[in-house]
PDB file of C-alpha atoms in Angstrom:
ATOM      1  CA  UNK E  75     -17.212 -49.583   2.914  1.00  0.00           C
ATOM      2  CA  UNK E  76     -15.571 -47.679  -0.397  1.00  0.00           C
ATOM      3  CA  UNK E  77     -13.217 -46.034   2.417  1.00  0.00           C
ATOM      4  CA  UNK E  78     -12.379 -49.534   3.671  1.00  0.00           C
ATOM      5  CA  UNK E  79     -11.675 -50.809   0.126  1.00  0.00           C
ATOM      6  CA  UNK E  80      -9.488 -48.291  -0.538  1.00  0.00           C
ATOM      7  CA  UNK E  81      -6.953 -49.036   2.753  1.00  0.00           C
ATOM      8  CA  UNK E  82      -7.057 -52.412   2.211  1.00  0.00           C
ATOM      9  CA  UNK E  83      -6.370 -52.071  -1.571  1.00  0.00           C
ATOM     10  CA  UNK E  84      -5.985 -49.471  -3.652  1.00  0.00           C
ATOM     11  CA  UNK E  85      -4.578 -47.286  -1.271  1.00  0.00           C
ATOM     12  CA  UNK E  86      -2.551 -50.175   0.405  1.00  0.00           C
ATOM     13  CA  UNK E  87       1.377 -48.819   0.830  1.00  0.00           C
ATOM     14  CA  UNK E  88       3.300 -51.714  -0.747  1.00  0.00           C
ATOM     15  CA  UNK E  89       6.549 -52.564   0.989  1.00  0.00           C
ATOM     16  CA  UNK E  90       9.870 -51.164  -0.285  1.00  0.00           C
ATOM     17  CA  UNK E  91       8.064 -48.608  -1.963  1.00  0.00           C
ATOM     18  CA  UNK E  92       8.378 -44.563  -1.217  1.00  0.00           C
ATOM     19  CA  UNK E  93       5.692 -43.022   1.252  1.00  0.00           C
ATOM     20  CA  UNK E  94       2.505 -42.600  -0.608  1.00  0.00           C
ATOM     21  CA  UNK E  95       3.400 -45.176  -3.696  1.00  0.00           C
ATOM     22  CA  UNK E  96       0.627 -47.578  -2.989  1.00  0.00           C
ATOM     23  CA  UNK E  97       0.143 -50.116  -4.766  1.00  0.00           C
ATOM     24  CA  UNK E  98      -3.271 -49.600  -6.644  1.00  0.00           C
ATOM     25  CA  UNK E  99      -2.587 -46.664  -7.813  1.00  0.00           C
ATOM     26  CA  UNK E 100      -0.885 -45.036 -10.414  1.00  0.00           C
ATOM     27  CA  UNK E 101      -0.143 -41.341 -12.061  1.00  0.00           C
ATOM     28  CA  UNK E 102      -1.350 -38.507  -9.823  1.00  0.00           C
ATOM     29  CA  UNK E 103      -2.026 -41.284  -7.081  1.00  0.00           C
ATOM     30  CA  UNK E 104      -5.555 -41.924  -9.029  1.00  0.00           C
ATOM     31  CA  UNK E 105      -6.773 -45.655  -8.863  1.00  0.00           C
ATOM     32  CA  UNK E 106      -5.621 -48.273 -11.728  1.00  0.00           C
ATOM     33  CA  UNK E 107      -9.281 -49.290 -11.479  1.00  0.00           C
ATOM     34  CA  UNK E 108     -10.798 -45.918 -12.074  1.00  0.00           C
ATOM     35  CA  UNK E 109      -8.796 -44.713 -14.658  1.00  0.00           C
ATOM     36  CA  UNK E 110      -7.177 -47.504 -16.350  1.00  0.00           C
ATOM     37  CA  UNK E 111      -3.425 -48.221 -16.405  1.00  0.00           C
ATOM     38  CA  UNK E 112      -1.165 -50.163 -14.211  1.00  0.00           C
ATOM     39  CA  UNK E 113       0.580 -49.339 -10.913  1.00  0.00           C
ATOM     40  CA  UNK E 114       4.955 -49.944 -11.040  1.00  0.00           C
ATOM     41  CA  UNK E 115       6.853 -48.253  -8.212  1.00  0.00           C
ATOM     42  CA  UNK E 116       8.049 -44.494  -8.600  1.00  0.00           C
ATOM     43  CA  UNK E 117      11.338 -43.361  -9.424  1.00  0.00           C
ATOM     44  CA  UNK E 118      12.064 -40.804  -6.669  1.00  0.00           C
ATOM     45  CA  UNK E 119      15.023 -39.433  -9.170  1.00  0.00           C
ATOM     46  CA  UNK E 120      12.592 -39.201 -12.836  1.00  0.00           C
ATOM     47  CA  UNK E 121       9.743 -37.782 -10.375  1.00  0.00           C
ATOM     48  CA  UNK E 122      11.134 -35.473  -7.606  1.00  0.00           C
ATOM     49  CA  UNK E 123       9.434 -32.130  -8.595  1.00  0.00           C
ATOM     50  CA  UNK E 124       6.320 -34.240  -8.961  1.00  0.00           C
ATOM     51  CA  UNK E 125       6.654 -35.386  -5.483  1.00  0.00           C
ATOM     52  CA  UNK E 126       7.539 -32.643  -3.798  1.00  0.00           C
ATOM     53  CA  UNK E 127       4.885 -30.542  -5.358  1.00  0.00           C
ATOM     54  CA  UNK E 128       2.403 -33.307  -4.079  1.00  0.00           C
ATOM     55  CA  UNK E 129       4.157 -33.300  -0.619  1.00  0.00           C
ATOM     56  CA  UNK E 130       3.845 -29.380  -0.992  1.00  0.00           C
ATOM     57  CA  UNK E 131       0.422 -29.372  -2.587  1.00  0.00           C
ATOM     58  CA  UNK E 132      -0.801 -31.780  -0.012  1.00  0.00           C
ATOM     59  CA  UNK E 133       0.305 -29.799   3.101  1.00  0.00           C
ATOM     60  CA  UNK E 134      -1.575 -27.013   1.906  1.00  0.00           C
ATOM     61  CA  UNK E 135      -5.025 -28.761   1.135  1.00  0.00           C
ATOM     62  CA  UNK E 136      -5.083 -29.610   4.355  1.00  0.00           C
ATOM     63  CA  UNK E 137      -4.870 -26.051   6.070  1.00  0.00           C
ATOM     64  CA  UNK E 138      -7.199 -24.957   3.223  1.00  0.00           C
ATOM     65  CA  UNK E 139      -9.880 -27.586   3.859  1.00  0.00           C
ATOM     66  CA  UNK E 140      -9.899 -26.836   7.312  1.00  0.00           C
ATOM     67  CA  UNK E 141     -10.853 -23.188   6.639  1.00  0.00           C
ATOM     68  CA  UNK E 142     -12.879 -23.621   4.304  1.00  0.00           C
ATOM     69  CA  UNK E 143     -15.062 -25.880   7.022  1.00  0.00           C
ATOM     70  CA  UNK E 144     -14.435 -23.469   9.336  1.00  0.00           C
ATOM     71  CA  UNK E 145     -15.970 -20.573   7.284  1.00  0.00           C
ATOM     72  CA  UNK E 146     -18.511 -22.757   6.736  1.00  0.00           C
ATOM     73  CA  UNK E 147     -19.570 -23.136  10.144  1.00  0.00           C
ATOM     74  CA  UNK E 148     -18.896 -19.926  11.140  1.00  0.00           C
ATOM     75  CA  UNK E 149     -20.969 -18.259   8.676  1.00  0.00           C
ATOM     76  CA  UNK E 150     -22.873 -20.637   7.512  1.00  0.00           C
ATOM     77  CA  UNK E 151     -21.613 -20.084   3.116  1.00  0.00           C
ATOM     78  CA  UNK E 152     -20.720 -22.400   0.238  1.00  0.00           C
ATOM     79  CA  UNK E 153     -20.017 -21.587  -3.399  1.00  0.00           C
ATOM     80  CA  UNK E 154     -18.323 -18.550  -4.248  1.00  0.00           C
ATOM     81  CA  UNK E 155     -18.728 -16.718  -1.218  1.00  0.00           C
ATOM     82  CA  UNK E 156     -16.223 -19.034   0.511  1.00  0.00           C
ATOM     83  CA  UNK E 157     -13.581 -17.344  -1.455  1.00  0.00           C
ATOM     84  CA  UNK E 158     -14.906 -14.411  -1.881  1.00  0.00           C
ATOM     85  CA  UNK E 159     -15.793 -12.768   1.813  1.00  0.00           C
ATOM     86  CA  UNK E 160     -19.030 -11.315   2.300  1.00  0.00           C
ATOM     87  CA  UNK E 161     -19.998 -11.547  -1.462  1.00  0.00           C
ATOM     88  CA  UNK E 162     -23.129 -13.281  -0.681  1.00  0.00           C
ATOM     89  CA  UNK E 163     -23.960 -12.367   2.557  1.00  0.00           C
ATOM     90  CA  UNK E 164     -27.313 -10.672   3.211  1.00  0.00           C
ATOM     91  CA  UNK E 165     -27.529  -7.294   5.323  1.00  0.00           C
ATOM     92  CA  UNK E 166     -27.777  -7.568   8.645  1.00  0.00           C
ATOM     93  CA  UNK E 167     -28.426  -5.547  11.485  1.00  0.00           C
ATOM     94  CA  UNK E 168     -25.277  -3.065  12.152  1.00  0.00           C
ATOM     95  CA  UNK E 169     -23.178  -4.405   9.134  1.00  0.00           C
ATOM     96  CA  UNK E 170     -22.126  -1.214   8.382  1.00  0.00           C
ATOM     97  CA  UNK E 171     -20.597  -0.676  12.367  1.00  0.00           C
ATOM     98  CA  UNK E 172     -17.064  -0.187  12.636  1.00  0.00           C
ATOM     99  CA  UNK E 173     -15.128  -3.399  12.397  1.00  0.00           C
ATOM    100  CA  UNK E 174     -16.899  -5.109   9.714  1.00  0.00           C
ATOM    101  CA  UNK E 175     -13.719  -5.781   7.997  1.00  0.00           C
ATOM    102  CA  UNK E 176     -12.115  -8.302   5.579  1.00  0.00           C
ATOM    103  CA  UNK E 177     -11.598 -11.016   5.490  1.00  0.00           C
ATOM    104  CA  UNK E 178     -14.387 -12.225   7.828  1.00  0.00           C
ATOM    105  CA  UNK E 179     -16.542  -9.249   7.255  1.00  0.00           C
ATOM    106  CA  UNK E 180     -19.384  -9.128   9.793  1.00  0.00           C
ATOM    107  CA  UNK E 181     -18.300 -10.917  12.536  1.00  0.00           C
ATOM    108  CA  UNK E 182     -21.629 -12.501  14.847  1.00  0.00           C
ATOM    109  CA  UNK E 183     -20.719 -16.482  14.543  1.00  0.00           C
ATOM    110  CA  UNK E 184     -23.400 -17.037  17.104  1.00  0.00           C
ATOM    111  CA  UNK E 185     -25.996 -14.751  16.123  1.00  0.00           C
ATOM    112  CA  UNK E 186     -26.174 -12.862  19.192  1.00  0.00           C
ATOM    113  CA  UNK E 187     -26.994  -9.604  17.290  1.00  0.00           C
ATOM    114  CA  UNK E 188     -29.702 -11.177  15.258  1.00  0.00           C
ATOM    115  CA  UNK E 189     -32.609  -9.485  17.156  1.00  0.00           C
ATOM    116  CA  UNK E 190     -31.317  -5.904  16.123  1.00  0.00           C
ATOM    117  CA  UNK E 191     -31.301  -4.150  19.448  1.00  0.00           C
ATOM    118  CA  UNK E 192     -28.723  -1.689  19.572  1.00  0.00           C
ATOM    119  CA  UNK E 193     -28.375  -1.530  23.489  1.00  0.00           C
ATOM    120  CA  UNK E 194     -27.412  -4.921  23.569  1.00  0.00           C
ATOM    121  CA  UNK E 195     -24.980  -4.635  20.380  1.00  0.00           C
ATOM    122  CA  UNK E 196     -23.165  -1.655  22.284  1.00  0.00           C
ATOM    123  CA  UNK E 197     -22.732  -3.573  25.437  1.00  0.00           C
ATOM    124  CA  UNK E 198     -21.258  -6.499  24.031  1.00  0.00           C
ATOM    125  CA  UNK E 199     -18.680  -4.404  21.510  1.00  0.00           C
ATOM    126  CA  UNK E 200     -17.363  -2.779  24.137  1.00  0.00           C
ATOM    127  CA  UNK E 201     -16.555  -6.084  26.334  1.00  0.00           C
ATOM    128  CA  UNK E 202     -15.463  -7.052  22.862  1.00  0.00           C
ATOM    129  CA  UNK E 203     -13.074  -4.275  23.176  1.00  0.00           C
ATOM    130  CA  UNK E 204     -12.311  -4.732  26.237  1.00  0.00           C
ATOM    131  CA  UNK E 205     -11.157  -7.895  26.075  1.00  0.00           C
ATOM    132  CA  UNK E 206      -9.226  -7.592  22.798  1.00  0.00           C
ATOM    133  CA  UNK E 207      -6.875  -4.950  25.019  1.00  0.00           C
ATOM    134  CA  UNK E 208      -6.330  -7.303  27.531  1.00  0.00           C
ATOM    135  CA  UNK E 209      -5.855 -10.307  25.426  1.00  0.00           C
ATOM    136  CA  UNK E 210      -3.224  -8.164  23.424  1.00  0.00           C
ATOM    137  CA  UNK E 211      -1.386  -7.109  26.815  1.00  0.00           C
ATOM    138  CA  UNK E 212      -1.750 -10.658  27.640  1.00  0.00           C
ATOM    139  CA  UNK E 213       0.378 -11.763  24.726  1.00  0.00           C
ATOM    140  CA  UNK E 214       2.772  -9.307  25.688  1.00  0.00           C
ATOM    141  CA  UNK E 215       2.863 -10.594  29.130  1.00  0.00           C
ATOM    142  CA  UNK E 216       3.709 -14.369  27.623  1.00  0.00           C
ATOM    143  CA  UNK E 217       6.350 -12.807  25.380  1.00  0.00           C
ATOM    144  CA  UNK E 218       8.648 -10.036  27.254  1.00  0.00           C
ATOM    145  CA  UNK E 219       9.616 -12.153  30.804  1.00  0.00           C
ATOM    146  CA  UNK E 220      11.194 -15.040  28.385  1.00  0.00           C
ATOM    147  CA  UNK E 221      13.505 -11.952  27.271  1.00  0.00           C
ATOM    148  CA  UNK E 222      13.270  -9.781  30.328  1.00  0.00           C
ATOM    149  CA  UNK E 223      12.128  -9.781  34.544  1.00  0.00           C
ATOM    150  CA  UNK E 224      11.657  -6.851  36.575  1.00  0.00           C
ATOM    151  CA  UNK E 225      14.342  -7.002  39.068  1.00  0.00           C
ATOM    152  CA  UNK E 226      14.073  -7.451  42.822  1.00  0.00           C
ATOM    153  CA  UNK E 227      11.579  -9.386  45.294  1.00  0.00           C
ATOM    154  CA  UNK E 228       7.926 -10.487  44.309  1.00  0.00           C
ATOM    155  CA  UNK E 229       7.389 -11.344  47.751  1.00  0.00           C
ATOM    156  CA  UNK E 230       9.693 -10.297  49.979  1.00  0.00           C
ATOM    157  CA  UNK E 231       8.237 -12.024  53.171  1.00  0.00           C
ATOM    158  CA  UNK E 232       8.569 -15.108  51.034  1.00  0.00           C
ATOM    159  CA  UNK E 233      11.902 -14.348  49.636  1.00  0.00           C
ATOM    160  CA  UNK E 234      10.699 -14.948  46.121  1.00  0.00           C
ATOM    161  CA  UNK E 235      11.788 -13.138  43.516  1.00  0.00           C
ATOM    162  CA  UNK E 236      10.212 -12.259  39.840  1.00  0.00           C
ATOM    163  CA  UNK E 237      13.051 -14.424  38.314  1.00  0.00           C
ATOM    164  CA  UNK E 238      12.404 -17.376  40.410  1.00  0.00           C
ATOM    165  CA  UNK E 239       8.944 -16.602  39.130  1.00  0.00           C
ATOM    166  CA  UNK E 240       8.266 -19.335  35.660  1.00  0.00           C
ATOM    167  CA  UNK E 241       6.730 -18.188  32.110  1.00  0.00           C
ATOM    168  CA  UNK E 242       3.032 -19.295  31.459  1.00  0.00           C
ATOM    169  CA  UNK E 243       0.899 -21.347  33.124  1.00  0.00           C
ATOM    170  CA  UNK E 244       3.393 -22.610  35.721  1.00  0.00           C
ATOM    171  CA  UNK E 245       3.270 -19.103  37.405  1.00  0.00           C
ATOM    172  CA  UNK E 246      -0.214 -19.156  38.609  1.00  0.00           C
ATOM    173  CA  UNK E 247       0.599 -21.662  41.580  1.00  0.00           C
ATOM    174  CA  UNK E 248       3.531 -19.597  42.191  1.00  0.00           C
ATOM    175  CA  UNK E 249       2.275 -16.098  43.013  1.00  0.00           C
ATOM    176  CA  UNK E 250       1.088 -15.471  46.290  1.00  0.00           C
ATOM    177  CA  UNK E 251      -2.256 -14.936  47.551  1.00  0.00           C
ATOM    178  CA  UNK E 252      -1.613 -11.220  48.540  1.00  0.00           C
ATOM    179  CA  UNK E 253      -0.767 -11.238  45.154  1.00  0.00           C
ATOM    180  CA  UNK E 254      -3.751 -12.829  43.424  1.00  0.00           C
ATOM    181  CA  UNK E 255      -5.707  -9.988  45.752  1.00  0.00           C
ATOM    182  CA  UNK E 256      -3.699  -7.398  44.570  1.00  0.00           C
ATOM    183  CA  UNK E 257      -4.245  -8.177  41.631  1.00  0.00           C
ATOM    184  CA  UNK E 258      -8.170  -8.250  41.975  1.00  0.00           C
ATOM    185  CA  UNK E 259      -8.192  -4.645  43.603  1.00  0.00           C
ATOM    186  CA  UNK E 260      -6.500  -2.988  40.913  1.00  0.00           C
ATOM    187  CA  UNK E 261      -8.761  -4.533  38.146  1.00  0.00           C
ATOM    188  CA  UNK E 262     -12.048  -3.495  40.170  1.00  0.00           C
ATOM    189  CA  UNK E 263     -10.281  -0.199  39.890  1.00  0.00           C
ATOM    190  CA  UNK E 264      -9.663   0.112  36.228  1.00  0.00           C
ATOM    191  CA  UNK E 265     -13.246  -1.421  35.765  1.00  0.00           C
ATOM    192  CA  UNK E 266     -14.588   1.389  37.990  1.00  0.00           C
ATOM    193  CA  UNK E 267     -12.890   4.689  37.094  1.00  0.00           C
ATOM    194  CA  UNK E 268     -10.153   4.309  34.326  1.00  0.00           C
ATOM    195  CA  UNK E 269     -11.471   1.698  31.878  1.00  0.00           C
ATOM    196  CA  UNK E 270     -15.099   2.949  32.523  1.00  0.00           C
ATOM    197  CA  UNK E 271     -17.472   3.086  29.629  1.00  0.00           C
ATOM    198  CA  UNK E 272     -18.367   6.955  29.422  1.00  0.00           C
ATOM    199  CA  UNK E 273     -22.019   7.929  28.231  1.00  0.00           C
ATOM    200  CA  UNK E 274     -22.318   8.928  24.991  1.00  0.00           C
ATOM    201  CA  UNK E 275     -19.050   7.748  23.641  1.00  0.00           C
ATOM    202  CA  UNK E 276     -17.802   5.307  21.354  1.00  0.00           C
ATOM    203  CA  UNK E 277     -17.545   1.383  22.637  1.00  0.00           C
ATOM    204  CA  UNK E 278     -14.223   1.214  23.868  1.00  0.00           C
ATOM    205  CA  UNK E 279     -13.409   4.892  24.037  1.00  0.00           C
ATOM    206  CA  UNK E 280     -13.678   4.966  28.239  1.00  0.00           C
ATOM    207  CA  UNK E 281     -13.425   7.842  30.109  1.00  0.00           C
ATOM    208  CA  UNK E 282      -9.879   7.491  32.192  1.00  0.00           C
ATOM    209  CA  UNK E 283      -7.611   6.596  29.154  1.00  0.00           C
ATOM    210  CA  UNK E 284      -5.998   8.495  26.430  1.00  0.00           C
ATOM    211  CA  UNK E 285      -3.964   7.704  23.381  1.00  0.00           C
ATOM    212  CA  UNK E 286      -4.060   3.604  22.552  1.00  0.00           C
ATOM    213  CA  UNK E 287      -6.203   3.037  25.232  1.00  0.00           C
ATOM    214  CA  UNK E 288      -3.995   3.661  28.001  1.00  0.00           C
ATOM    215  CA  UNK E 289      -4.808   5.112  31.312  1.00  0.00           C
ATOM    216  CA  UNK E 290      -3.665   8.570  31.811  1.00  0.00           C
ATOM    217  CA  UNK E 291      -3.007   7.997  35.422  1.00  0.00           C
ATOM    218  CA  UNK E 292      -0.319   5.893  33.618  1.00  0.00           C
ATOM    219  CA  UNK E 293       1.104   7.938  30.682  1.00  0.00           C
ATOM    220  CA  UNK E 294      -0.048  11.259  31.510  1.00  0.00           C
ATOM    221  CA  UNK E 295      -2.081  13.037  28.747  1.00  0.00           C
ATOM    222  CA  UNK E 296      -5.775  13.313  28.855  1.00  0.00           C
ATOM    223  CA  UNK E 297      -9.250  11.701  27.793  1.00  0.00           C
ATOM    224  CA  UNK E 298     -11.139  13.669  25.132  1.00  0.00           C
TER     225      UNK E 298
END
């Protein structure tokens, strides 16, 4: 109801008046009824830092207040500890693991690692891993054909070639099945033998790739 009030009056933008000069209000935008006063219609030349340092001000609120909710939610903190990461956090189980880093600190949204069992954390940092790599490549992959295609046929039995091939999206329908199955082989082969996990290392540190986390079959070198 106090929302509705406000549209309806106090917040009501009069006509002929700049954006945001409503016609309840008065210095800082406050309400004449709140804090006394009366409401007259802005100069736009006597207050243009003023209203561009709203205008400014405003813009940013708005990204802040959405992070600070989303903080919130994500890990569940109020007070001082929403600008202050991790300052009152409690332990947890592996918050001293590689990647507990600012500004987020600890990063388990969901609670998944709750229970403590290290097996479990393992498995899912290195799919974490895993699919940070191929997110990053996947970037890449968005990025370099708007600059550059690999010349030559895609499919030559279906005269297509990688230009005629679009950016995004739009090339899924576009690449053959053969393709698509390609495609499919060579990632049961990375997941096999390159990109596989080896016993006793680090999550992430796999057995067939070298420096950056590239195969060697790729870039030469070796695996240590």
């Amino acid at each position: 109801i106090f929302i509705a009030f406000l549209e309806l009056f106090a917040l009501r933008q009069g006509e002929g008046r700049l954006p945001g000069d409503t016609v309840g209000c008065g210095k800082l935008g406050l309400p004449v009824f709140l804090v006394g006063g009366k409401s007259s219609p802005c100069d736009p030349v006597a207050n243009e830092r003023s209203l561009n340092a709203e205008i400014n001000n405003g813009r940013l609120a708005m990204v802040a207040i959405v992070g600070m909710i989303s903080q919130n939610g994500f890990l569940g903190t109020t007070g001082p500890s929403m600008w202050l990461p991790g300052a009152a956090l409690p332990q947890r189980a592996f918050e001293k693991e590689l990647g507990v880093t600012m500004p987020m600190r600890y990063w388990d949204p969901l609670g998944l690692a709750s229970d403590g069992e290290s097996e479990a954390f393992q498995r899912r940092r290195m799919a974490e891993i895993k699919n940070g790599r191929v997110a990053m490549w996947a970037c890449m992959g968005y990025i370099v054909p708007e600059y550059y295609r690999f010349p030559g046929y895609l499919s030559p039995s279906q005269n297509l070639e990688f230009k005629d091939v679009p950016n995004g999206l739009a090339a899924l329908s576009k690449v053959p099945g053969e393709g698509w199955a390609q495609i499919g082989i060579f990632i049961a082969f990375l997941e096999l033998f390159a990109l596989r996990q080896g016993e006793g290392r680090l999550p992430g540190d796999t057995v067939g790739c070298g420096k950056l986390g590239l195969p060697v079959f790729l870039v030469g070198g070796k695996s240590s």
